[in-house]
XYZ file of C-alpha atoms in Angstrom:
668
model
C 121.714 112.988 90.172
C 123.422 115.001 92.900
C 123.284 118.794 92.740
C 126.712 120.411 92.664
C 125.677 123.525 94.617
C 126.261 123.664 98.340
C 123.430 123.400 100.805
C 122.776 127.043 101.601
C 121.596 126.408 105.145
C 124.242 126.130 107.865
C 123.068 123.812 110.644
C 122.085 125.538 113.849
C 123.183 124.237 117.248
C 119.804 122.560 117.652
C 120.062 120.778 114.304
C 123.681 119.824 115.067
C 122.572 118.225 118.334
C 119.822 116.298 116.550
C 122.288 115.055 113.930
C 124.663 113.816 116.655
C 121.849 112.095 118.576
C 120.481 110.498 115.395
C 123.955 109.381 114.300
C 124.662 107.784 117.674
C 121.253 106.123 117.858
C 121.401 104.569 114.381
C 125.084 103.575 114.646
C 124.512 101.932 118.022
C 121.324 100.157 116.958
C 122.773 98.771 113.734
C 126.064 97.931 115.465
C 124.175 95.792 117.983
C 121.924 94.313 115.292
C 124.984 93.364 113.241
C 126.132 91.017 116.011
C 123.193 88.664 115.439
C 124.176 85.253 114.051
C 120.886 84.811 112.193
C 118.544 86.927 110.119
C 119.536 89.835 107.849
C 122.930 90.497 109.557
C 124.109 86.963 108.743
C 123.053 87.450 105.112
C 124.957 90.748 104.939
C 128.094 89.105 106.342
C 127.780 86.012 104.147
C 127.572 88.202 101.047
C 131.050 89.595 101.714
C 132.434 86.232 102.859
C 131.243 84.537 99.660
C 132.592 87.366 97.526
C 136.023 87.184 99.162
C 136.217 83.398 98.867
C 135.153 83.367 95.209
C 137.795 85.957 94.385
C 140.617 84.090 96.178
C 139.999 80.546 94.888
C 143.366 79.081 93.863
C 142.039 76.418 91.482
C 144.672 73.871 92.605
C 144.096 70.117 92.770
C 144.015 68.781 96.343
C 147.127 66.751 97.172
C 146.760 65.375 100.665
C 143.518 63.418 100.542
C 141.553 61.327 98.082
C 138.158 59.622 98.049
C 137.028 56.175 96.991
C 133.636 56.849 95.528
C 130.842 54.275 95.469
C 129.418 56.231 92.577
C 126.548 55.536 90.201
C 128.877 53.549 87.909
C 129.937 51.298 90.807
C 126.330 50.745 91.858
C 125.368 49.917 88.296
C 128.223 47.408 87.958
C 128.203 45.808 91.405
C 124.589 46.071 92.517
C 122.392 48.719 94.066
C 122.924 50.032 97.547
C 123.066 48.762 100.207
C 125.713 46.254 99.329
C 126.264 43.148 101.448
C 128.654 44.141 104.218
C 131.256 41.609 103.081
C 131.491 43.479 99.751
C 132.070 46.797 101.498
C 134.588 45.006 103.752
C 136.421 43.799 100.643
C 136.576 47.391 99.363
C 138.017 48.573 102.697
C 140.614 45.796 102.620
C 141.704 46.666 99.064
C 142.119 50.285 100.140
C 144.044 49.292 103.292
C 146.394 47.090 101.239
C 147.322 50.203 99.235
C 148.858 51.672 102.417
C 147.021 55.000 102.866
C 147.950 57.265 105.779
C 144.491 56.730 107.278
C 141.014 55.575 106.214
C 137.737 57.287 107.047
C 134.471 55.513 106.244
C 131.887 58.189 105.489
C 128.952 55.771 105.661
C 126.815 54.904 108.676
C 125.542 51.310 109.013
C 122.817 51.681 111.609
C 120.691 48.667 110.510
C 121.751 44.989 110.391
C 122.723 43.494 107.038
C 119.680 41.480 105.938
C 121.786 39.430 103.548
C 123.785 38.032 106.472
C 123.301 34.228 106.756
C 122.559 34.478 110.470
C 119.854 37.064 109.764
C 118.369 34.892 107.001
C 118.057 31.951 109.411
C 116.435 34.213 112.025
C 113.947 35.524 109.467
C 112.887 32.001 108.389
C 112.496 30.974 112.003
C 110.418 34.067 112.783
C 108.241 34.074 109.657
C 107.873 30.344 108.930
C 109.029 28.630 112.154
C 111.637 26.812 110.096
C 115.095 25.920 111.305
C 117.398 25.996 108.315
C 121.052 25.121 108.181
C 123.679 26.360 105.742
C 126.838 24.295 105.327
C 130.260 25.006 103.880
C 130.412 28.553 105.202
C 133.859 29.934 106.034
C 133.999 30.741 109.796
C 133.097 34.352 110.399
C 131.133 34.895 107.188
C 127.763 33.854 108.582
C 127.544 37.247 110.331
C 128.256 40.001 107.768
C 128.204 42.815 110.328
C 130.605 40.965 112.605
C 132.911 40.209 109.706
C 132.748 43.858 108.512
C 133.580 45.036 112.037
C 136.640 42.769 112.128
C 137.952 44.272 108.860
C 137.367 47.814 110.071
C 139.149 47.067 113.320
C 142.087 45.368 111.630
C 142.559 48.280 109.186
C 142.169 50.978 111.869
C 139.394 52.549 109.798
C 137.630 55.527 111.338
C 133.901 54.791 111.394
C 130.965 57.186 111.309
C 128.349 58.256 113.822
C 125.655 60.919 113.749
C 124.559 63.168 116.594
C 120.903 64.092 117.032
C 119.846 67.477 118.346
C 116.139 66.700 118.370
C 116.137 63.158 119.776
C 117.386 61.713 123.045
C 119.369 58.480 123.215
C 118.727 55.794 125.795
C 120.419 56.573 129.064
C 122.331 53.279 128.894
C 123.529 53.797 125.309
C 127.320 53.428 125.499
C 129.628 55.578 123.395
C 133.348 55.185 123.032
C 135.584 58.204 123.515
C 138.454 57.238 121.239
C 139.931 60.743 121.096
C 140.752 63.045 123.958
C 140.756 66.841 123.989
C 142.673 68.537 126.763
C 144.031 72.019 127.328
C 141.816 75.070 127.790
C 138.437 73.511 126.946
C 136.728 76.324 128.893
C 137.270 78.451 125.789
C 134.606 76.435 124.010
C 130.845 76.639 124.114
C 130.093 73.559 122.031
C 126.645 72.479 120.958
C 125.657 69.511 123.110
C 123.753 66.703 121.398
C 121.114 64.796 123.368
C 121.144 61.782 121.058
C 123.405 59.710 118.823
C 122.956 57.296 115.930
C 125.652 54.635 115.825
C 126.609 51.669 113.683
C 125.106 48.314 114.549
C 126.425 46.813 117.751
C 128.405 44.162 115.831
C 130.234 46.918 113.922
C 130.443 49.602 116.623
C 131.857 47.232 119.230
C 134.839 46.425 116.992
C 135.540 49.921 115.617
C 138.568 51.398 117.321
C 137.963 54.944 116.066
C 134.908 57.024 115.185
C 134.039 60.492 113.985
C 130.670 62.177 113.497
C 129.340 63.046 110.046
C 127.121 66.023 110.988
C 127.243 69.059 108.738
C 125.555 72.408 109.264
C 123.916 74.559 106.581
C 123.538 78.297 107.044
C 120.081 79.879 107.055
C 120.303 80.517 103.296
C 120.878 76.795 102.619
C 124.613 77.049 101.848
C 127.326 75.058 103.583
C 130.209 77.332 104.533
C 131.523 75.836 107.753
C 132.033 72.434 109.324
C 131.454 71.515 112.999
C 134.778 69.921 113.985
C 133.746 69.321 117.613
C 130.441 68.368 119.274
C 129.774 67.583 122.920
C 127.765 64.553 124.007
C 127.143 63.720 127.663
C 129.967 65.940 128.791
C 132.556 64.494 126.354
C 134.007 66.141 123.255
C 133.906 64.189 119.977
C 135.594 65.002 116.631
C 134.251 65.268 113.107
C 135.208 62.294 110.925
C 137.593 64.461 108.892
C 139.410 65.609 112.052
C 139.403 62.096 113.501
C 140.861 60.647 110.291
C 143.514 63.364 110.177
C 144.485 62.593 113.788
C 144.761 58.892 112.854
C 147.060 59.792 109.968
C 149.414 61.244 112.588
C 148.771 58.347 114.997
C 147.397 60.893 117.455
C 144.514 60.219 119.815
C 144.848 63.490 121.758
C 144.447 67.094 120.686
C 144.893 70.277 122.715
C 142.482 73.200 122.896
C 144.423 76.440 122.913
C 143.987 79.989 121.648
C 145.768 82.874 120.004
C 144.739 86.517 119.698
C 142.109 85.570 117.108
C 140.328 82.848 119.076
C 140.309 79.111 119.894
C 142.558 76.561 118.202
C 142.718 72.750 118.003
C 146.372 71.775 118.191
C 147.108 68.441 116.468
C 150.804 67.753 116.016
C 152.270 70.835 114.332
C 148.935 72.020 112.990
C 146.807 74.674 114.651
C 143.227 74.426 113.426
C 141.216 77.639 113.964
C 137.641 77.263 115.182
C 135.057 79.497 116.776
C 133.785 78.957 120.311
C 131.095 76.605 118.980
C 133.697 74.344 117.344
C 133.039 75.404 113.734
C 135.684 75.967 111.076
C 135.029 78.068 107.943
C 136.074 76.260 104.764
C 138.133 77.816 102.020
C 137.556 75.825 98.850
C 140.184 75.276 96.167
C 137.319 75.306 93.680
C 134.643 72.878 92.511
C 134.427 69.145 93.363
C 136.572 68.219 90.336
C 139.620 69.620 92.172
C 139.266 66.985 94.911
C 140.481 63.673 93.383
C 138.441 60.486 93.527
C 138.690 56.857 92.433
C 135.597 54.905 91.496
C 134.999 51.890 93.765
C 134.523 49.646 90.748
C 138.092 50.468 89.613
C 139.446 49.161 92.911
C 137.477 45.930 92.549
C 138.761 45.598 89.001
C 142.337 46.420 90.005
C 142.433 49.228 87.422
C 143.938 51.910 89.621
C 147.370 53.226 90.485
C 148.298 52.297 94.052
C 150.546 55.368 94.305
C 147.414 57.542 94.073
C 146.405 56.166 97.473
C 149.689 55.448 99.195
C 150.408 57.714 102.201
C 147.317 59.816 101.566
C 144.328 60.294 103.796
C 141.489 58.386 102.200
C 137.735 58.549 102.626
C 135.303 55.910 101.437
C 131.773 57.003 100.700
C 129.311 57.745 97.937
C 128.455 60.669 95.676
C 125.613 58.729 94.034
C 122.626 60.973 93.430
C 120.187 58.491 94.936
C 121.956 58.576 98.318
C 121.404 62.349 98.535
C 124.697 63.251 100.205
C 125.034 66.469 98.203
C 125.393 69.974 99.620
C 124.952 73.460 98.219
C 128.146 75.500 98.552
C 129.388 78.772 97.092
C 131.479 76.868 94.528
C 128.957 74.207 93.511
C 125.268 73.645 94.135
C 125.795 69.859 94.460
C 129.073 69.376 96.281
C 129.369 65.722 97.448
C 129.530 65.359 101.213
C 132.274 62.763 100.673
C 134.527 65.348 99.042
C 133.856 67.836 101.819
C 136.025 65.584 103.985
C 138.972 66.047 101.635
C 138.316 69.807 101.564
C 138.627 69.831 105.361
C 141.908 67.886 105.179
C 143.315 70.379 102.636
C 142.377 73.243 104.933
C 144.027 71.536 107.911
C 147.260 70.619 106.152
C 147.610 73.939 104.293
C 146.448 75.991 107.296
C 143.952 77.690 105.005
C 140.817 77.737 107.152
C 139.223 81.180 107.194
C 139.371 82.741 110.612
C 136.391 84.484 112.145
C 138.211 86.116 115.058
C 136.682 86.416 118.486
C 137.382 90.164 118.440
C 135.327 90.662 115.264
C 132.029 91.260 117.117
C 133.161 94.092 119.442
C 135.355 95.627 116.732
C 132.420 95.598 114.291
C 130.398 97.551 116.827
C 133.203 100.061 117.424
C 133.909 100.522 113.703
C 130.177 100.978 113.050
C 130.047 103.649 115.739
C 133.151 105.423 114.405
C 131.847 105.273 110.824
C 128.514 106.683 111.959
C 130.171 109.556 113.796
C 132.400 110.335 110.803
C 129.356 110.552 108.530
C 127.576 112.688 111.124
C 130.582 115.025 111.310
C 130.703 115.313 107.524
C 127.073 116.384 107.358
C 127.539 118.858 110.201
C 130.732 120.454 108.870
C 130.277 120.284 105.093
C 127.499 121.565 102.841
C 128.429 120.321 99.384
C 126.297 117.330 98.275
C 129.050 116.070 95.976
C 131.751 116.180 98.639
C 129.376 114.591 101.169
C 128.719 111.731 98.756
C 132.442 111.373 97.987
C 133.378 111.502 101.669
C 130.818 108.841 102.593
C 131.982 106.658 99.732
C 135.630 107.009 100.783
C 134.885 106.036 104.396
C 132.954 102.950 103.241
C 135.693 102.053 100.750
C 138.457 102.336 103.366
C 136.575 99.928 105.658
C 136.028 97.540 102.758
C 139.715 97.660 101.738
C 140.823 97.003 105.341
C 138.494 93.992 105.486
C 139.727 92.678 102.150
C 143.373 93.156 103.198
C 142.867 91.116 106.381
C 141.228 88.346 104.389
C 143.791 88.128 101.588
C 146.855 88.577 103.796
C 145.950 86.734 107.000
C 142.858 84.718 106.110
C 140.884 86.711 108.692
C 137.290 87.543 107.890
C 136.119 90.817 109.389
C 132.808 91.694 107.761
C 132.473 95.312 106.586
C 128.718 94.817 106.117
C 127.418 96.497 109.271
C 129.668 99.612 109.096
C 128.847 100.051 105.402
C 125.122 99.715 106.100
C 125.466 102.290 108.904
C 127.167 104.656 106.442
C 124.544 104.048 103.758
C 121.530 104.522 106.017
C 122.944 107.612 107.730
C 123.869 109.108 104.360
C 120.333 108.595 103.071
C 118.708 109.922 106.262
C 121.009 112.931 106.668
C 120.846 113.771 102.977
C 117.046 113.594 103.098
C 116.926 115.814 106.171
C 119.339 118.233 104.519
C 117.171 118.441 101.403
C 114.022 118.900 103.510
C 115.694 121.725 105.441
C 116.921 123.215 102.178
C 113.452 122.973 100.674
C 111.938 124.690 103.686
C 114.598 127.384 103.457
C 113.956 127.757 99.748
C 110.225 128.047 100.414
C 110.904 130.630 103.102
C 113.109 132.600 100.719
C 110.479 132.225 98.015
C 107.855 133.686 100.326
C 110.203 136.527 101.198
C 110.912 137.054 97.511
C 107.214 137.008 96.720
C 106.587 139.499 99.485
C 109.452 141.637 98.201
C 108.023 141.421 94.710
C 104.602 142.433 95.948
C 106.089 145.294 97.970
C 108.073 146.377 94.912
C 104.935 146.395 92.791
C 102.946 148.249 95.422
C 105.735 150.755 95.989
C 105.950 151.493 92.282
C 102.173 151.761 92.112
C 102.224 154.122 95.091
C 104.348 156.483 93.024
C 101.462 156.760 90.585
C 99.024 157.312 93.445
C 101.024 160.329 94.676
C 100.427 161.957 91.321
C 96.792 160.893 90.926
C 95.286 160.383 94.400
C 91.898 159.408 93.050
C 93.329 156.141 91.574
C 94.298 154.365 94.861
C 91.288 152.070 95.146
C 91.119 151.886 91.358
C 94.437 150.072 91.440
C 93.135 147.552 93.991
C 89.851 146.930 92.157
C 91.416 146.428 88.751
C 93.877 143.980 90.323
C 91.015 141.742 91.428
C 89.024 142.285 88.222
C 91.833 140.936 86.033
C 92.322 137.923 88.290
C 88.601 137.089 88.208
C 88.463 137.496 84.411
C 91.587 135.363 83.880
C 90.333 132.545 86.097
C 86.966 132.504 84.340
C 88.658 132.483 80.923
C 90.639 129.418 81.987
C 87.615 127.619 83.440
C 85.753 128.251 80.146
C 88.610 126.675 78.186
C 90.302 129.803 76.799
C 94.104 130.183 76.578
C 94.817 127.081 78.680
C 98.494 127.025 77.695
C 98.951 130.613 78.850
C 96.668 130.966 81.851
C 98.660 128.882 84.333
C 98.562 129.532 88.065
C 101.914 131.341 87.848
C 100.714 133.522 84.963
C 97.484 134.495 86.749
C 99.442 135.274 89.910
C 101.856 137.489 87.964
C 98.908 139.152 86.237
C 97.409 139.882 89.646
C 100.570 141.424 91.121
C 101.400 143.300 87.892
C 98.026 144.997 87.380
C 98.707 147.832 89.859
C 101.510 149.084 87.589
C 99.315 149.673 84.556
C 99.297 153.466 85.106
C 102.835 153.815 86.521
C 103.708 155.957 83.508
C 101.454 158.760 84.765
C 104.371 159.922 86.926
C 105.753 161.385 83.707
C 102.619 163.382 82.858
C 102.575 167.019 84.019
C 100.183 167.847 86.871
C 98.250 170.433 84.876
C 97.259 167.691 82.455
C 96.919 164.800 84.898
C 94.731 166.763 87.347
C 92.847 168.943 84.871
C 89.121 168.880 85.837
C 87.888 169.626 82.336
C 88.292 167.942 78.983
C 91.854 167.771 77.636
C 92.798 169.517 74.426
C 94.165 167.429 71.557
C 97.710 168.477 72.403
C 97.181 167.653 76.075
C 95.672 164.277 75.220
C 98.695 163.427 73.082
C 100.873 164.108 76.104
C 98.542 162.043 78.302
C 98.797 159.081 75.903
C 102.535 159.006 76.432
C 101.962 157.567 79.935
C 101.740 154.077 78.340
C 105.245 154.369 76.904
C 106.543 156.037 80.070
C 105.227 153.085 82.082
C 106.844 150.548 79.749
C 110.180 152.386 79.929
C 110.111 152.672 83.738
C 109.364 148.954 84.166
C 111.845 147.941 81.468
C 114.594 149.948 83.165
C 113.899 148.130 86.428
C 113.505 144.674 84.892
C 116.957 144.776 83.263
C 118.510 144.570 86.726
C 116.623 141.360 87.648
C 118.213 137.993 86.787
C 116.338 134.825 85.941
C 112.552 134.581 85.782
C 111.572 138.245 85.432
C 108.249 138.996 87.081
C 108.112 142.508 85.566
C 107.691 141.328 81.965
C 103.891 141.043 82.251
C 103.769 144.370 84.122
C 105.548 145.992 81.155
C 103.080 144.440 78.704
C 100.109 145.735 80.676
C 101.535 149.252 81.072
C 102.235 149.525 77.327
C 99.146 147.874 75.827
C 96.164 148.381 78.133
C 94.968 151.310 75.939
C 95.256 149.353 72.677
C 91.890 148.578 71.046
C 90.583 145.411 69.411
C 89.942 147.326 66.121
C 93.455 148.826 66.042
C 92.523 152.434 66.883
C 94.151 152.449 70.324
C 97.523 153.767 71.470
C 100.503 153.904 71.656
C 101.275 151.534 68.717
C 97.845 150.774 67.200
C 97.946 147.012 67.739
C 94.781 145.098 66.817
C 93.126 141.770 67.654
C 95.336 138.919 68.829
C 98.443 141.045 68.303
C 97.579 142.766 71.554
C 99.063 140.707 74.428
C 96.461 138.788 76.448
C 97.426 140.714 79.584
C 96.713 144.024 77.849
C 93.342 142.874 76.516
C 92.211 141.694 79.974
C 93.446 144.909 81.590
C 91.574 147.014 79.011
C 88.197 145.595 80.070
C 88.954 145.963 83.797
C 90.375 149.495 83.411
C 87.510 150.899 81.335
C 84.848 149.411 83.593
C 86.418 150.821 86.733
C 86.998 154.207 85.119
C 83.300 154.389 84.234
C 81.965 153.497 87.704
C 84.498 155.693 89.547
C 84.400 159.412 90.311
C 87.166 161.353 88.612
C 88.128 165.002 88.681
C 86.762 165.322 85.204
C 83.566 163.209 85.562
C 81.033 161.735 88.002
C 80.684 157.924 88.549
C 78.270 155.991 86.345
C 75.983 153.298 87.767
C 76.994 149.718 87.052
C 74.245 148.992 84.527
C 74.943 152.242 82.670
C 78.640 151.426 82.562
C 77.896 147.947 81.205
C 75.557 149.358 78.538
C 78.232 151.835 77.454
C 80.827 149.031 77.269
C 78.527 146.817 75.204
C 78.424 149.558 72.594
C 82.209 149.306 72.363
C 82.418 145.481 72.257
C 84.375 144.355 69.224
C 85.828 147.860 68.893
C 87.724 148.411 72.128
C 87.353 144.975 73.722
C 88.199 141.405 72.749
C 84.697 139.868 72.330
C 85.632 136.651 74.144
C 87.096 138.463 77.123
C 84.167 140.882 77.310
C 81.712 137.968 77.173
C 83.512 136.311 80.102
C 83.472 139.647 81.952
C 79.695 139.856 81.569
C 79.313 136.258 82.829
C 80.857 137.150 86.199
C 78.764 140.290 86.706
C 77.974 139.495 90.352
C 81.636 138.870 91.236
C 82.670 142.126 89.526
C 80.113 144.129 91.512
C 81.242 142.431 94.742
C 84.839 143.476 94.075
C 83.755 147.037 93.310
C 81.823 147.195 96.564
C 84.608 145.649 98.640
C 87.278 148.106 97.486
C 85.319 151.373 97.147
C 87.105 154.740 97.210
C 87.176 156.473 100.597
C 84.747 159.403 100.894
C 83.116 158.251 97.663
C 80.109 156.077 96.981
C 80.793 153.614 94.193
C 77.434 153.188 92.554
C 76.313 149.713 91.672
C 73.306 148.336 89.835
C 70.221 150.471 90.633
């Protein structure tokens, strides 16, 4: 909970300089750290990106692309995967006959079809040295891969390939470059793959078009962006979704350009935003159910509506669980890779890719620095904790709103994470420093107040000394007696609720005022060297009430925790007796305040061992014997017992604070 009071301490020039240096150092460090593409900064940025995307999902069904899904139902009805290539070729032909805008085959066939008749004959020859012949075969069907390649070529289907980043291909491995990318390619810093996995030679040699099927998960395991371009041996190659889209427009060339937000791939009338590494950030319509699909078995059975396919971009692949082409995304933990292709097409056609502008990195640094300096200025100029909290919150909220506005209005993602973290950390650090400074100031003021309190007590006690000069050391000794008695009482288990450190300290500083009321007693009585008459003694007894009234008059002007309350108790009650025969009010037993009962023991003892104008000092053991006779009459038995138990400490105090020009007699 924030205090509402202002910080009382105004920063000095030295502290102001340290705040500025600290603000610059932290803002700069975090601003630079926030530019990292991995580690905590990426998690901070992804948190806001995911939040923005989730809150701007339109929930609309995709219209421009559709998938033919070799799903679990199809595998159950037509046989487990892999199918014979002629069956997959039949599926491609059925799709092509439905006149889609383009076909992308999101399956890689890197191993020969073992059900091919040519492969069966080779296997028998190799394993059994048997030459077998198969008759009645339609020309072309003895080699399933060759036949499949012919169908793919005839239907202009875009095939799949996969680029390795941890494996090198053979130097002589050929790779077609079916698509060309011209324009300002120097804008790009694409990841270059050292290896590639292709379809079998029989298929690859007949495919006219190809696209890679690589995807890239972020460090937290979520798929947020798609690599649309990868470089291999100096050439640029497209993702299968981009390649299929280009085929739908009958384009084999795209142009690399840029606008003020970064690189673009220009295909026809569409400008596809990417970063310098060729990645595009996806904006999902929603879950996989919003991206339409047709089960492969429905195409084989003819139970589908051709208009669902006609003039649409179509991808053939599988969402079957066993094939493990499922990805964790912010909208679904098992988003089929097949449907990711349609999500890319929707983003291309609707121009809805999220832009991560090239200026975001330097601007993030600048905004972080500005935010840090604003927070620093607030803590230098203002001293109200509530307004400092509100000001910091407003600065962070303004940055967040600006980021959200850019995203919702222009589809531009500028992460507010780093500036907000700068604000948060600086607020915590500066607030902590402020409270530490304030605490030190409060402690300093407390010490000054304590000193002032002590000086006040001593000054008031000095008034009594001017009237009764023989009591100067008496005041000092009794002060230490009461402290020693109180501490011993506590250690022996007495009055634990009352005898706190604060109480004992107040008792110590209040003891000197026990005879302050003597300033109201006439000199001829106060300094009389002989025994007082009854009338004179009655006047002398009034010093207890005078003392209470003097202290009470002063204490009324002190607000809060009043340190003179105990002093007033002592002044009024230190002549009360345990049996009720004391003065001024005749209190008895526990009705006498604890402070008064402790003071009574200390005062009587010191009066006995001290020289007065009306008596000589008594030796310590004589004084103790005299006091024992009065135990249970004048003194609280428990307190007197504790007093006796610290005999050595009492004598040490008496010796340490003896009256000048007077020998305080001890135990002889």
